[in-house]
Amino acid sequence: MTSHIADVLIPLALDTAYSYAVPIGLSLKEGDVVQVPLGTREVVGVVWALRPGAGGNFKAVTDLIEAPRLSPKMRKFLDWVAWYTLAPKGSALGMGLKLADSERAEVIRVGVRLAGPPPKRMTPTRQRVIDAAADRLVRLKRELAHEAGVSAGVIDGLVDEGTLETVALLPERAAEPPDPDFSQTGLSDDQRAAAALLVSIMGDIPSPVSLLEGVTGSGKTEVYFEAVAEAVRQGRQALILMPEIALTAQFLDRFEARFGAKPASWHSGITGRKRERIHAGIASGDVKVVAGARSALFLPYSNLGLIVVDEEHETAYKQEDGVHYHARDMAVVRGRIENAAVILASATPSIESRTNVERGRYRHVQLPERFGGRQLPQIHTVDLKRETIPPGRWLSPSLINAMHETLARGEQALLFLNRRGYAPLTLCRSCAHRYECPNCSAWLVEHRFRRSLVCHHCGHVERTPQACVACGTVDSLVPCGPGVERIAEEAAELFPDKRRIVLSSDFPGGTERLRAELAAIAAGEFDVVIGTQLVAKGHNFPLMTLVGVLDADIGLTSGDPRAAERTFQLLQQVTGRAGRGDKPGRALVQTWQPDHPVIAALVSGDAERFYREETRVRELAGLPPFGRLASLIVSATEREGAETHARAMAKVAEPTAGITVLGPAEAPLALIRGRYRYRLLVKTERDVDLQAYLRAWMARCPKTRGNTRVAIDVDPQSFL
DNA sequence: AGCACGCCGACT
DNA sequence: GTCGGCGTGCTC
């Protein structure tokens, strides 16, 4: 006989909580983490609701798990995320709980110190240890061994002899507490005014959202640090969200310079004990400031006062597997639920954030100038219709001249081409065979360095053949078009004595080496940098005064409705790399269409102009002006199955008022790997509740349950 | 997510 | 004759 029933949500792809009987003697509260039987196994779940009643038909809750209880606000947030993203509630819970499930007791760390008489048998190594420990301070075993230049075994021996004693140390803190008044950075008048505005509205209810817009180098970070300081002064927590790649030592050092301690940092590389400590510290409120990638949004903050979304326009904030969500949008919602202020910071704000400013939903805080009077780069177009470039070459005479001038002054030049590999297309010169991917029929891209042909769609790799696979002719492969590797070859011929580096996401050696190379560039160890969009983001290169965009038209013609916006942002970011420090920089943008609105807006530096143009272009294309786009991803184990399925769903959807299927969109790489998936892009008219329609739509295709994932790109503000 | 159940192909 | 491949569906 029990008197209560617990509805337990389990972090699996289940949309409903399951009911369990609460055994007598187990006192539960809503939000408690519990263990329950499910089928043949035991799983962890969270009490989502508790109600009176006899649980005769139900299995019983096994036990209460020692883990921080999920607050009502956290549960509300997860419910909202599940509703908004059309994901099962259990999947949403998975994001908030998986972080906690390895909670184990903290091991007590031990240190050693000199305490007893010398050992009976003295040896030279033992003597070195005793000398090193002569000050009688407590040291970690490893540290002492290192200091004395001996192995840990010697220390153990001395502990057994009683010469050294072990001492329990306090557990290491997840993060040292930041001091909001550690050091005030010298802010300019503009920065001070912006910071004061952000700080002044922090306690407002409903919690305010601010768009902090400032060009590269205008000191956005220092400005939002003042808001972080204010949150800490108020005894509340602050979260700084950033794209994973931007979470660098450089950023943590800047934070430390301002606050005297590093923030807790949270990203996929933080594992094990450290992860648990930070998690527990956030739940208890000990950790005051977290700098993290998007998953940090789902941590159990006990008293969140501020969320900063740095580089808010970044597409990396979009999670495209499992639950689909945009971390920036979810941050706005979590801020509202937690009564925390939200600051969206960017040099190139997204269209939806601009729109929210225009509609008066977000406050616009602008930083007009580069800090310290730095100049914005001069941007010029190079009209490819007017310049003569020999076949097989891609650098225009204008760009080559500019490079000579720049390099002669000992400054750096960046050649930007958003295309990995050597050549995007490979043909056989004798039979015109075109190398395509066996899985997705996309062109295979030659990677000369790796001696292979790579599909940039699904990751398929094959060795570059010696002879044509179709006609057998030897050495007949012709590369068509340029990739960064080929540009590097051209630069090597033109500037043989200059130090060059090629950077792209397939850079050998992984993220760590990449970060080291970025630092080396900043330190001036290279003259010419050739890179893909990787170089557009995050890092500052103080010696770089020239940026050459080799083909500004890439991306403008893709079928993606956000192509223009993305290209504009990317080009504005990459040209913004030029002229840091006190050197004015310039950017040369090679293009076939100098009059294209994106290029024109880029050259004039007029983002507003771009935005107006973009809105007009979208209207002409029949697209909604912003947001209100959704993509449905239908997955199946066979390619044909997914495609047929998607088309069937489209048929059901078309007659539904307000939803138009725009057609298939290219599925992102992550979705293709492993399983074949198919993505449809749909739009809705103004004032149509997309969520409701998609729900109805999915209900009419019952077989799609669990097979369909829906990514929604709608302004969440309209649902608050 | 697991795990069971079920339906077809190749083996001691 | 079974063993085991995966495809499908359920878990309070």
XYZ file of C-alpha atoms (C1' of nucleotides) in Angstrom:
744
model
C 0.000 0.000 0.000
C 1.356 3.351 -0.951
C -0.205 6.742 -0.776
C 1.597 8.559 -3.573
C 2.262 8.164 -7.257
C 5.330 9.721 -8.860
C 5.272 10.639 -12.538
C 8.867 10.082 -13.510
C 10.391 11.470 -16.671
C 13.111 9.254 -18.061
C 15.886 10.728 -20.211
C 15.027 8.666 -23.286
C 13.076 9.531 -26.401
C 9.780 9.295 -24.504
C 7.310 12.131 -24.486
C 5.397 11.198 -21.360
C 6.404 10.662 -17.782
C 5.737 7.148 -16.474
C 3.882 6.575 -13.231
C 5.480 4.717 -10.368
C 4.302 3.881 -6.868
C 6.214 5.631 -4.105
C 7.131 2.989 -1.509
C 6.407 3.719 2.136
C 9.438 5.139 3.833
C 10.674 6.950 0.720
C 9.980 10.624 0.956
C 10.115 12.269 -2.473
C 9.784 15.803 -3.771
C 9.161 17.004 -7.301
C 12.471 17.400 -9.091
C 14.165 14.581 -7.213
C 16.443 12.290 -9.180
C 15.344 8.680 -8.730
C 16.098 5.186 -9.930
C 13.190 3.275 -11.429
C 12.652 -0.068 -13.155
C 12.009 0.164 -16.897
C 11.406 -3.041 -18.783
C 14.173 -5.347 -17.725
C 16.575 -2.704 -16.467
C 16.967 0.049 -13.912
C 17.257 3.625 -15.145
C 17.621 7.105 -13.715
C 14.775 9.584 -14.053
C 13.368 12.721 -12.472
C 10.122 13.104 -10.521
C 8.194 15.457 -12.799
C 5.008 15.401 -10.745
C 3.848 13.909 -7.485
C 0.196 13.105 -6.803
C -1.751 11.237 -4.146
C -3.193 7.845 -4.976
C -2.648 4.135 -4.558
C -0.121 2.903 -7.042
C -1.416 -0.649 -7.209
C -0.918 -1.113 -10.948
C 2.461 0.495 -11.091
C 6.007 -0.645 -10.456
C 7.620 1.080 -7.507
C 10.386 3.668 -7.434
C 13.581 1.826 -6.547
C 15.496 4.562 -4.788
C 16.326 8.217 -4.424
C 19.621 9.192 -6.072
C 22.001 11.603 -4.376
C 22.060 14.392 -6.929
C 20.983 18.012 -6.957
C 17.204 18.267 -7.232
C 16.026 19.876 -10.483
C 14.507 23.242 -9.611
C 10.993 24.153 -10.780
C 12.559 26.746 -13.107
C 14.846 24.144 -14.625
C 11.922 21.778 -15.172
C 9.876 24.558 -16.702
C 12.763 25.361 -19.024
C 13.166 21.732 -20.126
C 9.411 21.420 -20.713
C 9.529 24.551 -22.813
C 12.525 23.339 -24.820
C 10.752 20.045 -25.541
C 7.594 21.851 -26.593
C 9.400 24.371 -28.760
C 11.733 21.956 -30.514
C 9.043 19.274 -30.909
C 11.371 16.868 -29.169
C 10.166 14.225 -26.720
C 10.279 15.564 -23.166
C 12.638 12.784 -22.167
C 15.159 13.908 -24.783
C 15.091 17.437 -23.411
C 15.639 16.052 -19.936
C 18.588 14.093 -21.293
C 20.366 17.371 -21.997
C 19.850 18.592 -18.462
C 20.553 15.317 -16.707
C 23.296 13.519 -18.617
C 25.658 16.057 -17.172
C 24.899 14.837 -13.692
C 24.537 11.105 -13.909
C 28.144 10.264 -13.119
C 27.919 12.033 -9.773
C 30.096 10.053 -7.405
C 31.610 10.752 -4.042
C 34.567 13.095 -4.182
C 37.836 11.242 -3.552
C 39.827 12.778 -0.781
C 43.088 14.065 -2.160
C 46.115 13.435 -0.020
C 49.240 15.441 0.384
C 52.465 14.587 2.234
C 54.737 16.505 4.564
C 57.866 15.867 6.575
C 56.910 14.702 10.052
C 58.926 11.849 11.480
C 62.542 10.762 11.980
C 64.830 9.946 9.035
C 64.430 6.423 7.628
C 66.565 3.601 8.935
C 68.198 3.151 5.557
C 69.127 6.462 3.992
C 69.719 6.570 0.231
C 70.671 9.482 -2.033
C 67.153 9.651 -3.515
C 65.549 9.576 -0.069
C 67.861 12.373 1.030
C 66.810 14.496 -1.934
C 63.163 14.038 -0.962
C 63.838 15.021 2.649
C 65.774 18.111 1.509
C 62.957 19.133 -0.804
C 60.406 18.711 1.980
C 62.541 20.371 4.648
C 60.185 23.357 4.938
C 57.497 21.021 6.350
C 54.843 22.365 3.971
C 52.181 20.068 2.542
C 52.731 19.016 -1.045
C 50.968 16.694 -3.441
C 52.803 13.404 -3.759
C 53.391 13.948 -7.453
C 54.695 17.464 -6.875
C 57.174 16.400 -4.247
C 58.421 13.519 -6.392
C 58.875 15.916 -9.279
C 60.673 18.526 -7.171
C 63.100 15.988 -5.766
C 63.559 14.335 -9.137
C 62.543 10.907 -7.897
C 59.707 8.516 -8.687
C 56.543 8.354 -6.595
C 57.685 4.985 -5.226
C 60.390 6.664 -3.123
C 57.739 8.848 -1.486
C 55.605 5.792 -0.679
C 58.664 4.176 0.935
C 59.223 7.196 3.177
C 55.559 7.262 4.166
C 55.850 3.591 5.223
C 58.977 4.458 7.249
C 57.099 7.230 9.021
C 59.442 9.966 7.768
C 56.651 11.527 5.773
C 53.033 11.670 6.835
C 49.958 11.901 4.654
C 47.480 14.713 5.126
C 43.955 14.951 3.699
C 43.567 18.005 1.501
C 40.394 19.957 0.954
C 38.813 19.087 -2.367
C 40.017 21.284 -5.179
C 37.606 24.090 -5.962
C 35.797 24.002 -9.266
C 36.826 27.607 -9.815
C 38.311 30.360 -7.697
C 35.804 33.074 -6.872
C 36.017 36.025 -9.268
C 36.468 39.466 -7.736
C 34.215 41.989 -9.487
C 36.492 44.841 -8.407
C 39.826 43.167 -9.083
C 40.924 45.596 -11.776
C 38.977 48.117 -13.739
C 40.120 48.116 -17.324
C 40.533 51.543 -18.855
C 37.304 51.922 -20.781
C 36.689 54.574 -23.409
C 33.728 56.934 -22.988
C 31.658 54.905 -25.447
C 32.468 51.681 -23.679
C 31.761 53.157 -20.267
C 28.383 54.426 -21.432
C 27.463 51.065 -22.960
C 28.547 49.198 -19.843
C 26.587 51.573 -17.594
C 23.444 51.007 -19.649
C 23.816 47.223 -19.498
C 24.408 47.335 -15.756
C 21.545 49.728 -15.042
C 18.890 47.446 -16.517
C 20.083 44.240 -14.925
C 17.495 43.990 -12.202
C 14.576 44.876 -14.498
C 11.569 42.597 -14.690
C 10.751 41.169 -17.148
C 14.423 40.439 -17.616
C 15.832 42.541 -20.451
C 17.530 41.280 -23.590
C 20.196 43.552 -25.054
C 21.909 43.327 -28.406
C 25.468 44.546 -27.914
C 26.723 45.450 -31.358
C 30.261 46.586 -32.001
C 32.733 46.043 -34.795
C 35.713 43.747 -34.299
C 38.095 45.405 -31.886
C 35.519 47.720 -30.306
C 35.937 46.037 -26.925
C 32.610 44.226 -26.563
C 34.154 41.727 -24.190
C 35.351 44.387 -21.739
C 31.905 45.971 -21.853
C 29.975 42.823 -21.040
C 32.527 41.960 -18.354
C 31.081 44.937 -16.457
C 27.659 43.316 -16.532
C 29.231 40.042 -15.348
C 30.869 41.982 -12.495
C 27.499 43.449 -11.543
C 25.887 39.986 -11.442
C 28.689 38.764 -9.169
C 28.281 41.826 -6.909
C 24.605 40.979 -6.580
C 25.579 37.475 -5.512
C 24.119 35.933 -8.661
C 25.654 33.649 -11.262
C 26.681 34.614 -14.793
C 26.969 32.390 -17.845
C 29.033 33.405 -20.860
C 28.109 31.259 -23.843
C 30.471 31.113 -26.757
C 31.087 28.938 -29.796
C 33.356 26.063 -28.786
C 36.293 27.231 -30.877
C 36.242 30.679 -29.252
C 36.761 29.270 -25.758
C 40.479 29.832 -25.774
C 43.186 30.355 -23.193
C 43.335 33.887 -24.585
C 39.760 34.533 -23.463
C 40.265 32.945 -20.036
C 43.372 35.111 -19.518
C 41.430 38.257 -20.359
C 38.798 37.243 -17.859
C 41.437 36.606 -15.233
C 43.025 40.003 -15.856
C 39.672 41.627 -15.078
C 38.438 39.372 -12.244
C 41.617 37.977 -10.712
C 40.508 34.389 -11.327
C 39.518 32.258 -14.263
C 35.858 31.362 -14.803
C 34.754 27.748 -14.675
C 34.931 26.608 -18.273
C 32.519 24.078 -19.673
C 32.884 22.334 -23.030
C 33.132 18.847 -24.475
C 36.797 18.591 -23.461
C 36.036 18.978 -19.748
C 35.588 15.461 -18.431
C 35.591 13.278 -15.375
C 36.161 14.669 -11.919
C 36.543 18.242 -13.116
C 33.205 18.097 -14.876
C 31.505 16.771 -11.769
C 33.063 19.425 -9.557
C 31.927 22.239 -11.808
C 28.468 20.709 -12.094
C 28.111 20.429 -8.336
C 29.524 23.928 -7.835
C 26.973 25.389 -10.219
C 24.111 23.600 -8.466
C 25.274 24.734 -5.028
C 25.958 28.279 -6.181
C 29.675 28.154 -5.346
C 30.633 28.630 -8.977
C 29.841 32.219 -9.886
C 30.845 32.540 -13.519
C 30.779 29.865 -16.216
C 32.235 30.305 -19.687
C 30.907 27.522 -21.814
C 29.821 26.076 -25.118
C 26.116 25.656 -25.807
C 25.649 22.654 -23.523
C 26.431 24.935 -20.549
C 22.944 26.354 -21.011
C 21.504 23.165 -19.537
C 23.411 23.236 -16.258
C 21.455 23.496 -12.980
C 22.270 27.085 -11.942
C 20.949 27.888 -8.505
C 20.756 31.648 -8.972
C 21.389 32.765 -12.528
C 21.497 36.533 -12.997
C 23.036 37.016 -16.442
C 23.547 35.131 -19.694
C 25.914 36.540 -22.303
C 25.777 34.987 -25.764
C 29.028 35.992 -27.422
C 29.111 35.974 -31.248
C 25.356 35.500 -31.197
C 25.127 35.181 -34.999
C 27.329 32.069 -35.024
C 25.763 29.053 -36.669
C 27.664 26.855 -34.216
C 24.922 27.682 -31.706
C 22.594 25.504 -33.685
C 22.484 21.954 -32.435
C 21.594 19.695 -35.312
C 21.565 16.238 -33.871
C 19.392 14.822 -31.176
C 17.245 17.700 -30.009
C 17.466 20.537 -32.509
C 17.857 23.888 -30.881
C 19.495 27.243 -31.261
C 21.390 28.011 -28.066
C 20.918 31.766 -28.515
C 17.153 31.417 -28.627
C 17.090 28.988 -25.727
C 19.293 31.408 -23.771
C 16.705 34.142 -24.210
C 14.043 31.802 -22.877
C 16.098 30.559 -19.975
C 16.883 34.175 -19.104
C 13.180 34.934 -19.019
C 12.391 31.937 -16.841
C 15.275 32.557 -14.428
C 14.750 36.314 -14.351
C 18.250 36.751 -15.710
C 19.354 39.543 -18.034
C 20.540 38.405 -21.467
C 23.205 40.102 -23.571
C 23.625 39.060 -27.196
C 27.000 40.284 -28.442
C 28.170 40.396 -32.033
C 29.978 42.450 -34.643
C 27.572 41.127 -37.242
C 24.228 40.469 -35.561
C 21.842 37.964 -37.080
C 18.796 39.145 -38.941
C 16.439 37.877 -36.277
C 18.214 39.806 -33.533
C 18.180 42.984 -35.613
C 14.486 42.482 -36.151
C 13.892 42.079 -32.451
C 15.682 45.373 -31.891
C 13.578 47.026 -34.553
C 10.397 45.747 -32.952
C 11.449 47.097 -29.601
C 11.869 43.709 -27.966
C 15.596 43.990 -27.484
C 17.550 47.005 -26.397
C 20.229 48.043 -28.867
C 23.593 48.909 -27.341
C 26.102 50.024 -29.934
C 29.835 50.542 -29.743
C 30.584 52.858 -32.620
C 34.365 52.800 -32.869
C 37.307 50.584 -32.525
C 38.855 50.933 -29.142
C 41.955 53.149 -29.085
C 41.016 54.933 -32.279
C 41.723 51.934 -34.462
C 40.603 52.273 -38.031
C 38.219 49.966 -39.821
C 39.813 48.336 -42.840
C 39.382 49.874 -46.255
C 37.500 47.407 -48.411
C 37.850 47.422 -52.193
C 36.438 45.077 -54.763
C 38.537 43.512 -57.479
C 36.269 43.019 -60.486
C 37.265 39.673 -61.955
C 35.700 40.643 -65.289
C 38.305 43.385 -65.674
C 41.458 41.712 -64.415
C 43.479 39.215 -66.386
C 44.410 36.102 -64.485
C 46.235 33.277 -66.282
C 44.455 29.908 -66.408
C 45.100 27.777 -63.375
C 45.826 30.898 -61.277
C 43.508 32.712 -58.876
C 45.368 35.702 -57.486
C 44.624 38.894 -59.413
C 47.438 41.346 -60.266
C 45.882 43.881 -57.862
C 45.973 41.423 -55.009
C 49.521 40.309 -55.809
C 50.674 43.959 -55.797
C 49.020 44.595 -52.475
C 50.677 41.500 -51.053
C 54.120 42.654 -52.214
C 53.607 45.994 -50.484
C 52.334 44.427 -47.292
C 54.993 41.751 -47.047
C 57.751 44.261 -47.816
C 56.692 46.165 -44.695
C 57.021 42.972 -42.665
C 53.273 42.690 -42.168
C 50.995 39.696 -42.649
C 48.549 38.896 -45.425
C 45.570 36.571 -45.242
C 44.245 34.823 -48.325
C 40.710 33.698 -47.670
C 38.996 31.011 -49.695
C 36.165 29.064 -48.165
C 37.019 25.793 -49.852
C 39.026 22.995 -48.324
C 41.388 20.746 -50.215
C 43.243 21.195 -53.497
C 40.476 21.264 -56.070
C 36.708 20.959 -55.706
C 36.328 18.852 -58.838
C 38.535 16.225 -60.418
C 38.185 15.016 -64.014
C 40.008 12.552 -66.234
C 41.532 14.467 -69.149
C 41.227 11.531 -71.505
C 37.684 10.243 -70.872
C 36.173 13.133 -68.869
C 35.257 10.783 -66.023
C 34.112 12.834 -63.075
C 34.999 11.589 -59.601
C 31.851 11.363 -57.528
C 31.075 10.035 -54.080
C 29.576 6.524 -54.168
C 27.209 7.429 -51.307
C 25.919 10.878 -52.138
C 26.998 11.564 -55.733
C 28.622 14.821 -54.674
C 31.920 15.708 -56.336
C 34.970 14.308 -54.678
C 37.459 16.936 -53.555
C 41.123 16.264 -54.097
C 43.297 16.647 -50.992
C 46.859 16.582 -52.267
C 48.482 16.622 -48.881
C 46.596 13.491 -47.852
C 46.826 12.024 -51.371
C 43.137 11.275 -51.333
C 39.771 12.184 -52.769
C 37.327 13.234 -50.078
C 33.571 13.698 -50.056
C 32.864 16.870 -48.072
C 29.292 15.712 -47.681
C 29.485 12.346 -45.962
C 33.175 12.029 -45.176
C 33.894 9.238 -47.669
C 37.627 9.032 -48.429
C 39.463 7.145 -51.152
C 43.084 7.183 -52.253
C 43.811 9.333 -55.271
C 44.217 6.742 -58.044
C 47.316 6.651 -60.281
C 45.279 5.731 -63.304
C 41.736 6.774 -64.189
C 39.273 4.318 -62.710
C 37.087 4.551 -65.818
C 39.485 4.374 -68.777
C 42.764 3.323 -67.168
C 44.828 6.232 -68.552
C 47.759 6.931 -66.240
C 48.303 10.396 -64.733
C 45.267 11.798 -66.440
C 43.527 13.472 -63.498
C 42.903 17.189 -63.890
C 42.020 19.362 -60.918
C 39.304 21.906 -61.684
C 38.996 25.053 -59.615
C 40.851 26.116 -56.512
C 40.879 25.013 -52.877
C 43.116 26.440 -50.166
C 45.857 23.888 -50.865
C 46.065 25.007 -54.465
C 46.179 28.676 -53.449
C 49.038 27.801 -51.117
C 50.871 26.342 -54.105
C 50.334 29.555 -56.072
C 51.474 31.688 -53.135
C 54.592 29.531 -52.817
C 55.505 30.254 -56.427
C 54.855 33.978 -56.093
C 56.443 34.458 -52.679
C 58.947 31.596 -52.328
C 60.858 33.167 -49.437
C 57.818 33.944 -47.284
C 56.598 31.710 -44.479
C 53.189 30.247 -45.278
C 50.551 28.242 -43.457
C 47.282 26.693 -44.618
C 44.457 26.469 -42.114
C 41.242 24.572 -42.581
C 39.030 22.380 -40.449
C 40.842 19.245 -41.659
C 44.105 20.608 -40.301
C 46.190 17.618 -39.175
C 46.767 17.363 -35.450
C 43.374 18.392 -34.155
C 42.147 21.356 -32.166
C 45.141 21.595 -29.859
C 47.650 21.984 -32.665
C 45.314 24.318 -34.450
C 45.176 26.597 -31.438
C 48.957 26.532 -31.188
C 49.262 27.526 -34.857
C 46.751 30.365 -34.422
C 48.883 31.655 -31.562
C 51.999 31.314 -33.753
C 50.337 33.427 -36.441
C 49.445 36.072 -33.872
C 53.085 36.052 -32.763
C 54.218 36.782 -36.328
C 55.729 33.425 -37.171
C 54.103 33.371 -40.605
C 53.855 35.940 -43.410
C 51.088 34.528 -45.542
C 48.094 32.732 -44.073
C 45.838 30.814 -46.433
C 42.611 29.714 -44.835
C 38.956 28.785 -44.915
C 36.288 30.287 -42.654
C 38.222 28.924 -39.710
C 40.445 32.030 -39.794
C 37.459 34.377 -39.824
C 36.556 33.605 -36.253
C 37.819 34.108 -32.777
C 41.452 34.847 -33.010
C 43.120 38.250 -33.156
C 46.096 38.699 -35.450
C 47.783 41.975 -34.553
C 50.230 41.968 -37.477
C 47.714 41.267 -40.195
C 47.086 44.289 -42.381
C 45.902 42.765 -45.652
C 43.056 40.381 -46.342
C 42.456 39.026 -49.813
C 39.103 37.364 -50.443
C 39.711 35.132 -53.445
C 36.135 34.397 -54.390
C 33.491 36.417 -52.609
C 30.781 34.802 -54.719
C 31.094 31.385 -53.089
C 27.976 30.803 -51.084
C 25.888 33.495 -52.751
C 24.353 31.060 -55.173
C 23.581 28.104 -52.908
C 19.944 27.235 -52.428
C 20.018 28.078 -48.749
C 17.634 30.929 -47.948
C 20.139 32.288 -45.480
C 23.007 32.237 -47.983
C 23.175 36.014 -48.386
C 23.102 36.636 -44.646
C 25.785 34.045 -43.981
C 28.035 35.279 -46.748
C 27.715 38.870 -45.590
C 28.582 37.961 -42.020
C 31.469 35.754 -43.056
C 32.973 38.370 -45.370
C 32.520 41.134 -42.827
C 34.272 39.022 -40.212
C 37.126 37.975 -42.451
C 37.786 41.441 -43.834
C 37.644 42.680 -40.241
C 40.794 40.636 -39.579
C 42.746 43.342 -41.402
C 44.338 46.209 -39.546
C 44.466 45.399 -35.911
C 46.772 47.299 -33.649
C 47.585 50.798 -34.820
C 48.065 49.777 -38.456
C 45.194 50.610 -40.782
C 44.333 47.571 -42.823
C 42.791 46.910 -46.178
C 40.865 44.151 -47.781
C 40.674 43.246 -51.459
C 37.576 41.315 -52.386
C 37.720 39.434 -55.692
C 34.277 39.034 -57.195
C 32.465 38.542 -60.472
C 29.523 40.597 -59.281
C 30.727 43.798 -57.603
C 27.180 45.187 -57.720
C 25.618 42.319 -55.780
C 23.820 43.730 -52.703
C 25.938 41.651 -50.331
C 29.191 42.880 -51.863
C 27.974 46.471 -52.108
C 26.923 46.513 -48.464
C 30.225 44.962 -47.454
C 32.272 47.595 -49.276
C 30.211 50.463 -47.917
C 30.398 48.955 -44.412
C 26.683 49.600 -44.136
C 25.066 46.670 -42.350
C 21.697 48.422 -42.280
C 21.783 48.643 -46.035
C 22.455 44.940 -46.252
C 19.583 44.242 -43.940
C 17.157 46.336 -46.001
C 18.313 44.675 -49.207
C 18.087 41.244 -47.676
C 14.557 41.843 -46.475
C 13.577 42.951 -49.977
C 15.296 39.963 -51.606
C 13.516 37.597 -49.274
C 10.176 39.132 -50.113
C 10.887 38.714 -53.827
C 11.859 35.104 -53.257
C 8.642 34.434 -51.397
C 10.491 33.789 -48.167
C 9.382 35.119 -44.825
C 11.466 38.147 -43.909
C 13.217 36.367 -41.047
C 12.734 33.337 -38.891
C 9.565 31.352 -39.516
C 11.479 28.735 -41.398
C 11.606 25.146 -40.383
C 13.314 22.120 -41.685
C 12.029 18.640 -41.215
C 14.545 15.913 -41.123
C 13.221 12.530 -41.977
C 15.514 9.684 -41.253
C 15.388 6.098 -42.289
C 17.845 3.296 -42.656
C 17.732 3.511 -46.406
C 18.248 6.534 -48.569
C 15.256 5.793 -50.791
C 13.090 5.175 -47.781
C 13.864 8.562 -46.276
C 13.275 10.356 -49.523
C 9.966 8.663 -50.253
C 8.903 9.315 -46.734
C 9.777 12.976 -46.871
C 7.872 13.412 -50.103
C 4.834 11.670 -48.637
C 4.931 14.043 -45.694
C 5.193 16.975 -48.034
C 1.982 15.839 -49.751
C 0.174 15.787 -46.439
C 1.539 19.179 -45.555
C 0.944 21.184 -48.700
C -2.801 21.602 -48.305
C -2.393 22.610 -44.682
C -3.067 26.290 -44.536
C -0.060 28.410 -43.835
C 2.647 25.865 -44.456
C 4.515 25.735 -47.694
C 7.111 23.159 -48.436
C 9.969 24.928 -50.120
C 11.581 21.703 -51.209
C 14.477 19.551 -50.205
C 17.424 21.234 -48.574
C 20.839 19.761 -48.282
C 21.130 17.776 -45.096
C 24.052 18.781 -42.924
C 27.045 16.494 -42.656
C 26.348 15.364 -39.122
C 22.938 14.109 -40.130
C 24.097 12.079 -43.070
C 26.761 10.162 -41.216
C 25.575 6.772 -40.118
C 22.028 7.055 -41.352
C 20.518 8.494 -44.443
C 18.401 11.460 -43.721
C 16.436 13.802 -45.809
C 15.626 17.350 -45.027
C 12.714 19.446 -46.178
C 12.509 23.158 -45.772
C 9.125 24.607 -44.959
C 7.890 28.072 -44.174
C 4.843 29.493 -42.517
C 2.949 32.685 -42.954
C 2.931 35.327 -40.302
C 0.912 34.530 -37.189
C 0.663 30.854 -37.863
C 1.653 28.672 -34.963
C 4.245 26.543 -36.653
C 4.606 24.218 -33.712
C 0.915 23.406 -33.667
C 0.870 22.730 -37.389
C 3.905 20.532 -37.309
C 2.434 18.563 -34.452
C -0.758 18.034 -36.397
C 1.246 17.160 -39.444
C 3.264 14.552 -37.612
C 0.096 13.100 -36.105
C -1.323 12.595 -39.595
C 1.748 10.574 -40.535
C 1.699 8.158 -37.614
C 4.484 6.038 -39.048
C 6.839 8.959 -38.803
C 6.917 8.836 -35.042
C 10.501 8.657 -33.903
C 11.583 8.843 -37.491
C 11.182 12.526 -37.899
C 13.134 15.272 -36.312
C 12.083 18.805 -36.690
C 14.402 21.752 -36.667
C 12.619 24.999 -36.187
C 13.912 28.377 -36.991
C 11.256 30.617 -35.564
C 11.696 33.605 -33.339
C 11.043 32.240 -29.830
C 10.096 35.687 -28.547
C 6.712 35.322 -30.155
C 5.922 32.457 -27.809
C 6.847 34.057 -24.525
C 18.584 4.296 -25.415
C 18.339 -0.848 -24.478
C 16.168 -4.986 -24.836
C 12.841 -8.594 -26.602
C 10.587 -10.492 -30.180
C 10.233 -11.989 -34.859
C 11.283 -13.148 -39.349
C 14.619 -14.801 -43.009
C 19.565 -16.742 -44.692
C 23.997 -19.905 -43.764
C 26.082 -23.166 -40.865
C 28.062 -27.154 -36.804
C 17.363 -28.664 -37.965
C 19.358 -24.137 -35.089
C 22.320 -19.603 -34.799
C 22.247 -14.944 -35.544
C 21.588 -10.988 -38.731
C 18.793 -6.681 -38.219
C 14.128 -4.351 -38.385
C 10.289 -3.015 -35.323
C 8.130 -1.774 -31.200
C 7.744 -1.109 -26.157
C 9.152 0.409 -21.774
C 4.676 2.888 -16.094
